[in-house]
Short mmCIF file of C-alpha atoms and ligand atoms in Angstrom, two decimals:
data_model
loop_
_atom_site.label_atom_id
_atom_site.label_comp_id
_atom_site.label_asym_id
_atom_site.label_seq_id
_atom_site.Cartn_x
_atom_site.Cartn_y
_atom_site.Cartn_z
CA UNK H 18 108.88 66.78 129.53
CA UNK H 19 110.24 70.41 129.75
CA UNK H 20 113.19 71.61 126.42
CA UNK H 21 116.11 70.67 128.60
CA UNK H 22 115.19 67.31 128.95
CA UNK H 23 114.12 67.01 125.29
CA UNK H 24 116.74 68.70 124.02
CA UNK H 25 119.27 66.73 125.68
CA UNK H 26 117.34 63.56 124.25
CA UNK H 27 117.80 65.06 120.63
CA UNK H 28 120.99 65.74 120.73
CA UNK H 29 121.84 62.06 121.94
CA UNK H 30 119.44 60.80 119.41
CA UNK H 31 121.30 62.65 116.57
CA UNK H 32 125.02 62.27 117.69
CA UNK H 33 124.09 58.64 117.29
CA UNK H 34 122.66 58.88 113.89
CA UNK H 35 125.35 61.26 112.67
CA UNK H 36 127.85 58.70 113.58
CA UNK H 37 126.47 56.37 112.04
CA UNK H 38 126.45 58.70 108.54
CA UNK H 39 129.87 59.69 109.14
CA UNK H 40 130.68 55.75 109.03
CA UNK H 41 128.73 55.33 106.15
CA UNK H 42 130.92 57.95 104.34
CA UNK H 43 133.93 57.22 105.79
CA UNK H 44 134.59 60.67 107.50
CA UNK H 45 136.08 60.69 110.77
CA UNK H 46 134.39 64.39 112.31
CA UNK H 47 132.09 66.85 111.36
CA UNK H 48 132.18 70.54 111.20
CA UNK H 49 129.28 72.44 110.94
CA UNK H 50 128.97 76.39 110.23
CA UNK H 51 126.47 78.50 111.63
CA UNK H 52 126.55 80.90 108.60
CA UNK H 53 127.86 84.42 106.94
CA UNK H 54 124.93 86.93 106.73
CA UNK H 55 124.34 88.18 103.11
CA UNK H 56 124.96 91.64 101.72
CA UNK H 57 121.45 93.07 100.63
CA UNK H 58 123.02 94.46 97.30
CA UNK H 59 126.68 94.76 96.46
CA UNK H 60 126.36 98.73 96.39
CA UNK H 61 125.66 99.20 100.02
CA UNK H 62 126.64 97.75 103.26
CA UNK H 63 123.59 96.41 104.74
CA UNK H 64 122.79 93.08 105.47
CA UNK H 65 120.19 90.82 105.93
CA UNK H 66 119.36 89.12 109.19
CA UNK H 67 120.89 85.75 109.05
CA UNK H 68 119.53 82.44 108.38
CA UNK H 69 121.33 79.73 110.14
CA UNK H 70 122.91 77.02 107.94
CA UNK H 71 119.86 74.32 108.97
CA UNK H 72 122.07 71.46 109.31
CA UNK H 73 123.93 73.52 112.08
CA UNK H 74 119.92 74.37 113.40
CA UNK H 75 119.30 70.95 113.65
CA UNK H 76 121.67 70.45 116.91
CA UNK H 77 120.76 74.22 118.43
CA UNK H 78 118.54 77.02 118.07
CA UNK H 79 121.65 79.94 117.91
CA UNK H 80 121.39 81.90 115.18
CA UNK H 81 124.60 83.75 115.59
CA UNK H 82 127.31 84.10 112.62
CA UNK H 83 130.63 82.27 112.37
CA UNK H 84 129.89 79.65 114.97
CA UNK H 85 131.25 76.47 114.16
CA UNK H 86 129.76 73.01 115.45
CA UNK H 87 132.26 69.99 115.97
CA UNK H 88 131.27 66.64 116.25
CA UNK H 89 133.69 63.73 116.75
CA UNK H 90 131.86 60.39 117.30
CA UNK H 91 131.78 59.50 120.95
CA UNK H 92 132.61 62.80 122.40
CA UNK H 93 130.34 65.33 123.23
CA UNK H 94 129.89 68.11 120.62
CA UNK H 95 131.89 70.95 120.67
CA UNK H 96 130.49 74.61 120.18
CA UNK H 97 133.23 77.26 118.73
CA UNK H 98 132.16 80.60 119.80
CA UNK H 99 134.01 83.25 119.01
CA UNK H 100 133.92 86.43 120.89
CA UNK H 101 131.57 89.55 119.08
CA UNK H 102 133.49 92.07 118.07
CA UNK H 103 131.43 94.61 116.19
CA UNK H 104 130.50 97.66 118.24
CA UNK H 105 127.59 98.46 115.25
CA UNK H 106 124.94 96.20 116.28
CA UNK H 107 124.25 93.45 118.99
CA UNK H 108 122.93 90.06 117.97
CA UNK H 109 119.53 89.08 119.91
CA UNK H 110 119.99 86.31 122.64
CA UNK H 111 118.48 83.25 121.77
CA UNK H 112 114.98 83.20 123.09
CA UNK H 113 115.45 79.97 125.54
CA UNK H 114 118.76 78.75 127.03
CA UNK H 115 117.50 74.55 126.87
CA UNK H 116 120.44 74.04 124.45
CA UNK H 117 123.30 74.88 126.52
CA UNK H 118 124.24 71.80 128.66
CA UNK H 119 124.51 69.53 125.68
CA UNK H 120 127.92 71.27 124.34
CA UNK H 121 131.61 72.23 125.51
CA UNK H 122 131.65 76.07 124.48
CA UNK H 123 135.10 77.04 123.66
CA UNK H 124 136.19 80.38 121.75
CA UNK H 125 138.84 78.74 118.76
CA UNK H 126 139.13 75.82 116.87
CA UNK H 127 139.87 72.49 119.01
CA UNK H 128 142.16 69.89 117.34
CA UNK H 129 140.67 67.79 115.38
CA UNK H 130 141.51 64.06 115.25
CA UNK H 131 143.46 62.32 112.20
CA UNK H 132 141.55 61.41 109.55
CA UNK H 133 139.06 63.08 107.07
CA UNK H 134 136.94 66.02 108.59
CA UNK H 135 134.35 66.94 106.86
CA UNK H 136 132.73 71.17 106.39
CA UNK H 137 129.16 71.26 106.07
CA UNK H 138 127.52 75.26 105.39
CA UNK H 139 126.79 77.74 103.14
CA UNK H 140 129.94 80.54 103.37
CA UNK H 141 132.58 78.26 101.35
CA UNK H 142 135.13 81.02 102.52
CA UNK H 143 134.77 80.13 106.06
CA UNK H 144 135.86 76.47 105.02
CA UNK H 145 139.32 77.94 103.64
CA UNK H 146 141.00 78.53 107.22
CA UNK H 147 139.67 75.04 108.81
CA UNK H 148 141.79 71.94 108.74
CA UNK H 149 138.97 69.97 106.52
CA UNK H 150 139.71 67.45 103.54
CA UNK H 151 136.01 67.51 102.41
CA UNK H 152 133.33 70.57 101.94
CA UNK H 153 130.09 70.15 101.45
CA UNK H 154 130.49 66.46 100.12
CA UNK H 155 127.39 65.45 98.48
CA UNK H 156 127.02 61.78 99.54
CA UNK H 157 126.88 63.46 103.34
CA UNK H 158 124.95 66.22 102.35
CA UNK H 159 122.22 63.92 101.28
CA UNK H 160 122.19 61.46 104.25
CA UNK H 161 122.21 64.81 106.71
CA UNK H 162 118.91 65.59 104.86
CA UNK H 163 117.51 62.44 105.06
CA UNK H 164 118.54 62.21 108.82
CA UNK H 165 116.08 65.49 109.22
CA UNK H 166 112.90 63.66 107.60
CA UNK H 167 111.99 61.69 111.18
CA UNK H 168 111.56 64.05 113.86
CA UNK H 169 112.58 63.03 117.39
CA UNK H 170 110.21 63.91 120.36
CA UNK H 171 112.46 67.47 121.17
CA UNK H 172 111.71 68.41 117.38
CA UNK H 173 107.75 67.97 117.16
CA UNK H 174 107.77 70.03 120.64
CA UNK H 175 109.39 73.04 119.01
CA UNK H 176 106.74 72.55 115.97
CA UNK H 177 103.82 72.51 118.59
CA UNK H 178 105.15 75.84 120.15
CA UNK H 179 105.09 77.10 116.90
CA UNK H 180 101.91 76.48 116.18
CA UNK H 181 100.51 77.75 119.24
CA UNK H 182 101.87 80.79 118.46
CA UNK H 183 100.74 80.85 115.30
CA UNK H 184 97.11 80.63 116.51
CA UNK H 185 97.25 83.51 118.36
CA UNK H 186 97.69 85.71 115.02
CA UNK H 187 95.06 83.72 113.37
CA UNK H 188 92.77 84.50 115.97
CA UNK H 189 93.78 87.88 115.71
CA UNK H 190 93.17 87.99 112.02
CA UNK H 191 90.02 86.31 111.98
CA UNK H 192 88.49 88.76 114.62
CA UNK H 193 89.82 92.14 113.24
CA UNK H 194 88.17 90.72 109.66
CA UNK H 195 85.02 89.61 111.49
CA UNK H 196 84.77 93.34 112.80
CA UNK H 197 84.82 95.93 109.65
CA UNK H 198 86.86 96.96 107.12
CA UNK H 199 90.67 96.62 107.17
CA UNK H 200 93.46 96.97 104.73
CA UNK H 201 95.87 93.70 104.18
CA UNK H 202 98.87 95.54 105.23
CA UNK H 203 96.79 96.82 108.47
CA UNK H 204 96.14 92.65 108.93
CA UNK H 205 99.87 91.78 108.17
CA UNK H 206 100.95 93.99 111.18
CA UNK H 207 98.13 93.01 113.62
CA UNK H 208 99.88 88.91 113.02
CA UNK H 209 103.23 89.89 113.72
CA UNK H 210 101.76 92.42 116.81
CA UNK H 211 99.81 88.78 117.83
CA UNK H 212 102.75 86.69 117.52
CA UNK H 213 105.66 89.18 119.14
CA UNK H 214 107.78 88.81 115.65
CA UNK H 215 109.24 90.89 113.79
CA UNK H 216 108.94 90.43 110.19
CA UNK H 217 112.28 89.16 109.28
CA UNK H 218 111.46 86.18 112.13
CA UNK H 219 108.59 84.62 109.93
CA UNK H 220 109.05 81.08 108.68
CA UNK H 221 108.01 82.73 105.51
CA UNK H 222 106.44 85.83 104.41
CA UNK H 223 102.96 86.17 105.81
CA UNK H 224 100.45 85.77 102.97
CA UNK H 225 97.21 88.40 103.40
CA UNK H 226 94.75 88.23 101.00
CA UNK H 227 91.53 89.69 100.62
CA UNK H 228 88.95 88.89 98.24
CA UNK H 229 90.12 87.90 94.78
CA UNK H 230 94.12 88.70 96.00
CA UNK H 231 93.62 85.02 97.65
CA UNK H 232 94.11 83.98 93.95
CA UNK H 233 97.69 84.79 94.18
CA UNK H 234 99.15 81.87 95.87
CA UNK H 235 101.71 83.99 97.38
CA UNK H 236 100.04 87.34 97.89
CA UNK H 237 102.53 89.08 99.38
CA UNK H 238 102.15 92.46 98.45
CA UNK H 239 99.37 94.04 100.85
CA UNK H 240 96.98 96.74 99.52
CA UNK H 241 97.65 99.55 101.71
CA UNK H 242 93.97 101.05 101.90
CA UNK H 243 91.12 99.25 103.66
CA UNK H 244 88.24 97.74 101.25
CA UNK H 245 85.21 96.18 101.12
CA UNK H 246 85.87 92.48 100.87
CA UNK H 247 83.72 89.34 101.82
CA UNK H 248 86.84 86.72 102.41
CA UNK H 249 90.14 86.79 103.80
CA UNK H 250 92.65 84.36 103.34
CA UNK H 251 96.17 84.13 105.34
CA UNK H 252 98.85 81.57 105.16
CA UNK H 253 101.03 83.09 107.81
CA UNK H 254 103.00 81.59 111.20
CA UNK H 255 105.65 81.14 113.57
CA UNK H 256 108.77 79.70 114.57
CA UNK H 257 110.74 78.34 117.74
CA UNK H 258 113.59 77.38 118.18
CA UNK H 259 114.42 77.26 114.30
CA UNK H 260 111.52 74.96 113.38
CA UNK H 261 108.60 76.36 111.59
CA UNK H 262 104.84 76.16 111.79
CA UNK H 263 103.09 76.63 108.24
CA UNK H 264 99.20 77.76 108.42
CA UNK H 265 96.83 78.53 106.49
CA UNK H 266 92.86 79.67 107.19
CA UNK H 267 90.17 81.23 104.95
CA UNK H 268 86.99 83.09 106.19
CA UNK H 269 84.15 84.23 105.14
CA UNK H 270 81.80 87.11 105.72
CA UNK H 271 78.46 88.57 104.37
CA UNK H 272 75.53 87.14 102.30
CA UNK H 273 74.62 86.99 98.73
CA UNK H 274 73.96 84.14 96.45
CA UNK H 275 77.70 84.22 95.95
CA UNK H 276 79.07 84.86 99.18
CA UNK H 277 76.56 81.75 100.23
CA UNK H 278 78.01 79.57 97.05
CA UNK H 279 81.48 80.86 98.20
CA UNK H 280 81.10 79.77 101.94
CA UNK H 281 79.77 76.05 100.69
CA UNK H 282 83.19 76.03 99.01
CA UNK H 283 85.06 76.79 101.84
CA UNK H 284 82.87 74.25 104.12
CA UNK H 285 83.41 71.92 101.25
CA UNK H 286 87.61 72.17 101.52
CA UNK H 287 86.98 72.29 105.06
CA UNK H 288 85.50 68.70 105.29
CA UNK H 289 87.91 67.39 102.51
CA UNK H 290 90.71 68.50 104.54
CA UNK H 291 89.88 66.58 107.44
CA UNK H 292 88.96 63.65 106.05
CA UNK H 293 92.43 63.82 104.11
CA UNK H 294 93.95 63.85 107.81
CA UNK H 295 91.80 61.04 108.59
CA UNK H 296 93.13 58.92 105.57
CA UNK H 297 96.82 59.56 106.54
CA UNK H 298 98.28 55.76 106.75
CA UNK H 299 101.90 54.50 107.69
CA UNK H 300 103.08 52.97 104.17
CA UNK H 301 101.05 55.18 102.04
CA UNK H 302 102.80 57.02 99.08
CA UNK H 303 102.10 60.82 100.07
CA UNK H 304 101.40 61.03 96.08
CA UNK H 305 98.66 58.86 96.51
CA UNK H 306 97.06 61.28 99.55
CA UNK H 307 97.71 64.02 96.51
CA UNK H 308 95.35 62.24 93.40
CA UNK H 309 92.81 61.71 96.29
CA UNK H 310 93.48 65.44 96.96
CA UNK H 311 92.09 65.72 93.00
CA UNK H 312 89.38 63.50 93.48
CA UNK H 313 87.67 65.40 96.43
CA UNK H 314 88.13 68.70 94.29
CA UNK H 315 86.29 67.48 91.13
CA UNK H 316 83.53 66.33 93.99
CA UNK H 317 83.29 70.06 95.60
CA UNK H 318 83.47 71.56 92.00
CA UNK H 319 79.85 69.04 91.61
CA UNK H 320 78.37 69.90 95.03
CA UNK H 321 78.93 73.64 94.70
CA UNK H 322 77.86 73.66 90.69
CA UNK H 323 80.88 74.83 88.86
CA UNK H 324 80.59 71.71 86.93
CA UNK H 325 78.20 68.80 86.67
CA UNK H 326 80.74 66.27 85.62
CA UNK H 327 81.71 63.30 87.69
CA UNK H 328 85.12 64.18 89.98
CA UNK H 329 86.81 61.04 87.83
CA UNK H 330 85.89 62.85 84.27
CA UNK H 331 86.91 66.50 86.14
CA UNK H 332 90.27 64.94 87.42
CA UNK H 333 90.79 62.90 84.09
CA UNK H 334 90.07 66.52 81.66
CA UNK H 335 92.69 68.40 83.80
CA UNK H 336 89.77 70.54 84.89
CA UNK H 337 90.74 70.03 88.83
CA UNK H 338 94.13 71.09 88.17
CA UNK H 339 92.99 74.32 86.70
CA UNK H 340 91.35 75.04 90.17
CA UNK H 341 94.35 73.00 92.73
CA UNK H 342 97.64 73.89 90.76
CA UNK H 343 99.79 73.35 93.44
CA UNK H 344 100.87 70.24 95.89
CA UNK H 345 98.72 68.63 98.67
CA UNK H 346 101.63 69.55 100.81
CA UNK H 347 105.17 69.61 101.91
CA UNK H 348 107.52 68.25 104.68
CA UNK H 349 107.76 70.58 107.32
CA UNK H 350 110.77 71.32 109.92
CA UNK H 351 113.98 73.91 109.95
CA UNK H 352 112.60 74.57 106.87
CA UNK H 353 109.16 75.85 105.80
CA UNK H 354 109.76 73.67 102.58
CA UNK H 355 111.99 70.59 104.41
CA UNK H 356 114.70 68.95 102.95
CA UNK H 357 114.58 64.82 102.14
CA UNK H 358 110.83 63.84 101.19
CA UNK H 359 111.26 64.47 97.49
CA UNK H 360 113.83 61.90 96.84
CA UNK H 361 112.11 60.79 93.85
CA UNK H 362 110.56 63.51 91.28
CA UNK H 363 106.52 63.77 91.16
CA UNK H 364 104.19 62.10 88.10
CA UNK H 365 104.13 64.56 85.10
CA UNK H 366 101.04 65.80 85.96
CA UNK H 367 101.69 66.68 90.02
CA UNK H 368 104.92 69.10 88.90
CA UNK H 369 104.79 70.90 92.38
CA UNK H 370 103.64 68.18 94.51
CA UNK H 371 107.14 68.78 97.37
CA UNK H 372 106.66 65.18 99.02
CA UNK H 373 106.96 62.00 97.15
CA UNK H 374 107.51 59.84 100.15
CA UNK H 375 106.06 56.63 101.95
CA UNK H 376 104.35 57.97 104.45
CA UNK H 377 106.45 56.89 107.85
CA UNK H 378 106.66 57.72 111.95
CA UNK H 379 108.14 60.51 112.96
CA UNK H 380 107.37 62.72 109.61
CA UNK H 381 105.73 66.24 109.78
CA UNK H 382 104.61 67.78 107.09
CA UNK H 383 101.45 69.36 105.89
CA UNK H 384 98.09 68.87 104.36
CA UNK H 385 96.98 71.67 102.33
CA UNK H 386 94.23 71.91 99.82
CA UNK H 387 92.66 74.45 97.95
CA UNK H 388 90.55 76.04 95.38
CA UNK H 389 91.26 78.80 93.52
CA UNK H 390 90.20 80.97 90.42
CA UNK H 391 93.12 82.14 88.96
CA UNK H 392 92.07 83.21 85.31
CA UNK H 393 95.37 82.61 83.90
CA UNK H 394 94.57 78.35 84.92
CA UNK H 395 91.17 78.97 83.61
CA UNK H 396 91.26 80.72 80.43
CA UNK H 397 92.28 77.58 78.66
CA UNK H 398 88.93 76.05 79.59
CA UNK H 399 86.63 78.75 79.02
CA UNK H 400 85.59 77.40 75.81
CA UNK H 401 84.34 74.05 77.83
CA UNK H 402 80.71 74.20 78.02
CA UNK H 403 80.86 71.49 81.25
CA UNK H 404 82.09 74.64 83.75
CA UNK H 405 79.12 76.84 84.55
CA UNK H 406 81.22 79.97 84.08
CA UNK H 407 78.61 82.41 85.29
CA UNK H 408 79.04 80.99 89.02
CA UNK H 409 82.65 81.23 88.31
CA UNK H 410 83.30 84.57 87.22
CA UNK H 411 80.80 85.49 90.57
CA UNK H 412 83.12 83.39 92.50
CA UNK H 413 86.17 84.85 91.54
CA UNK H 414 86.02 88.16 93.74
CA UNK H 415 86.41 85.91 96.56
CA UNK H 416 89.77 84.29 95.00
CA UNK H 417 90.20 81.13 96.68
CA UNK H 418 90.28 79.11 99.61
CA UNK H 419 93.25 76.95 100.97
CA UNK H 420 93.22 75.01 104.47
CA UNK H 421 96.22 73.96 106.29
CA UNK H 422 97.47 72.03 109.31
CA UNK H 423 101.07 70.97 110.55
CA UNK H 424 101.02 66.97 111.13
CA UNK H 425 102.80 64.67 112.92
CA UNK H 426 102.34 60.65 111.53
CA UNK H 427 102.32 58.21 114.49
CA UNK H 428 102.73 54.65 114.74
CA UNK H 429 99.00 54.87 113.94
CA UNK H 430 97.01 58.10 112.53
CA UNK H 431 98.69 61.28 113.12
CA UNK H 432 98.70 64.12 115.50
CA UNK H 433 97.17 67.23 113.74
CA UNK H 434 99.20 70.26 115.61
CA UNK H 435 97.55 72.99 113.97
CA UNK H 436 93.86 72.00 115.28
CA UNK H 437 95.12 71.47 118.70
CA UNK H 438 95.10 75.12 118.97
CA UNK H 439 93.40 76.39 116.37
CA UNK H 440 90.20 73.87 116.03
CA UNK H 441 88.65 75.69 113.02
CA UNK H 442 90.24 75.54 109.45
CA UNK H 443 87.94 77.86 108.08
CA UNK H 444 84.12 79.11 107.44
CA UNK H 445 82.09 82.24 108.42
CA UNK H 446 84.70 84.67 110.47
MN1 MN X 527 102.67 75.14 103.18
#
């Protein structure tokens, strides 16, 4: 089905949900603001590029300031548009016109029936002119991000085209690594040059690391000078349409006793990462997808011979969470980190596990394991004679490995939208 079509469906699906919400809270209409874009420091006058309010992304992909979005149950939504009147810069069309046909475009504020209207958005001073009785009301707030958790048909099409485009940088990334010597920043470029985006139109700030930089979960900034290095990993991707892909992919290169020990690593997340895809079951707490998560880490930590404890006694010392700080994964959708699957706060010891949800249709979110040697995690244990801390300290110019893939849960299984176009999660580049 082409975005019109879709798009048309969405918006249908959503007015119908909304109104339901608005019931629920007793609010008669809905205003939504596009967004105000924020001074870069108080000294100067630039600005950064703007970030539409997501609740106001979730009915169209225009990422223009002071646009305001009115919905009155049973009428079709209005779009208030007001002329541009700055003669400094010119705002970017929006990169597909699929949205247009499902609102009345008008250039002021219609009139808005009796009753309590309700302003949803970030720029509280754009709330101060409008005829509203309730801003940002938290009750709504909260059922608007739970309404974002299921994603209709329109929405997992915009997070396929993201991925696909994602692809085409790690393709990029993975060949230009393959081929010699090149510096992180020099990579960083080449994946926005692959994808056609600037870098302020990232879901999030490509991560390029090379060698033991990958033990920075957020490596962010590049070395500038090309160096020898014998693994690259990037967590970097695209967007459409508002809705963001998230992807990560580690390679390898060269030999060694370590660089062989180091590939085995990355095979071994490789395999555990599919076969956590494969596990992925309607009515499962994600949480429970994330202690597996632990248990298949303390089993790679045996195979490879960092430690010849069981995976139970690795998980049960706090030994896997030395090497996997962080959270299997995250919902996924306007946001890179998406709004209303952590209802409920994570067990003690999973403090950044994101998703705490049953696991139902329609979710997207990602499955992302790693391993890591990050000596601030480690030094703690270094006094444990059960880690063979030789192999580690060899391992740890390669910093880490993390695999990740975008996926959509079906009535049964999933739909992995990373591998559709971009088969490999990692190995030899
Ligand atoms: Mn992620």
């Amino acid at each position: 089905m082409d975005f019109i079509s879709l798009h048309r469906r969405h918006v249908e699906e959503l007015s119908g949900r909304v109104a339901r919400v608005l019931d629920e809270c007793g609010i008669t209409a809905l205003t939504v603001h596009s967004g105000t874009p924020q001074k870069r420091t108080a000294a100067d006058d630039q600005y950064w590029p703007l970030r539409p309010t997501p609740h106001f992304q979730h009915w169209l992909p225009l990422a223009e300031p002071g646009c305001l979005l009115v919905i009155v149950p049973g009428k079709k939504p209005v779009l208030v548009r007001p002329p541009v009147q700055s003669f400094w810069e010119a705002l970017a069309p929006p990169e597909s016109d699929h949205f247009w046909g499902s609102f009345d475009v008008v250039e002021a504020v219609p009139e808005l029936p009796p009753g309590r209207t309700a302003f949803v958005g970030d720029d509280l001073s754009a709330a101060a002119g409008l005829p509203v009785t309730d801003v940002n009301p938290p009750a709504l707030l909260r059922a608007l991000d739970g309404l974002r958790v299921h994603k209709t048909p329109y929405e997992v099409a915009c997070l396929a085209e993201a991925n696909r485009r994602a692809a085409l940088g790690h393709e990029e990334l993975r060949r230009l690594f393959q081929g010699g010597e090149r510096s992180e920043l020099e990579l960083h470029l080449a994946f926005l040059g692959a994808t056609r985006q600037d870098d302020v139109d990232t879901p999030y700030k490509n991560i390029v690391a090379l060698g033991k930089h990958a033990a920075t979960l957020h490596h962010v900034s590049y070395a500038k000078r090309a160096a020898p290095a014998q693994s690259l990993l990037v967590d970097a991707a695209a967007s459409f349409a508002g809705y963001c892909a998230d992807v990560t992919r580690t390679w390898v290169k060269g030999g060694g006793a370590a660089g062989s020990a180091f590939a085995q690593l990355v095979a071994g997340v490789e395999a555990m990462q599919q076969r956590l895809c494969a596990a992925i079951e309607v009515g499962m707490q994600y949480e429970q997808l994330h202690d597996e998560s632990h248990r298949q880490v303390g089993g790679i930590l045996r195979e490879v011979g960092i430690s010849r404890l069981s995976s139970e006694e690795l998980v049960a010392r706090g030994v896997t969470r030395a090497f996997y700080p962080h959270g299997l994964g995250h919902s996924l959708g306007l946001q890179c980190h998406d709004v209303g699957c952590a209802l409920r706060p994570p067990r003690s010891e999973n403090p950044f596990l994101r998703n705490t949800t049953e696991i139902a249709p329609g979710q997207v979110f990602t499955i992302e394991p790693g391993i890591y040697f990050i000596e601030a995690l480690l030094a703690p244990l270094r006094s444990s004679p059960d880690v063979d801390w030789k192999l580690v300290d060899a391992l740890a110019s390669f910093g880490g490995v993390r695999i990740e893939d975008d996926v959509v849960v079906q009535d049964r299984g999933i739909r992995n939208l990373t591998r559709e176009v971009l088969p490999q999660g990692g190995g030899p580049a």
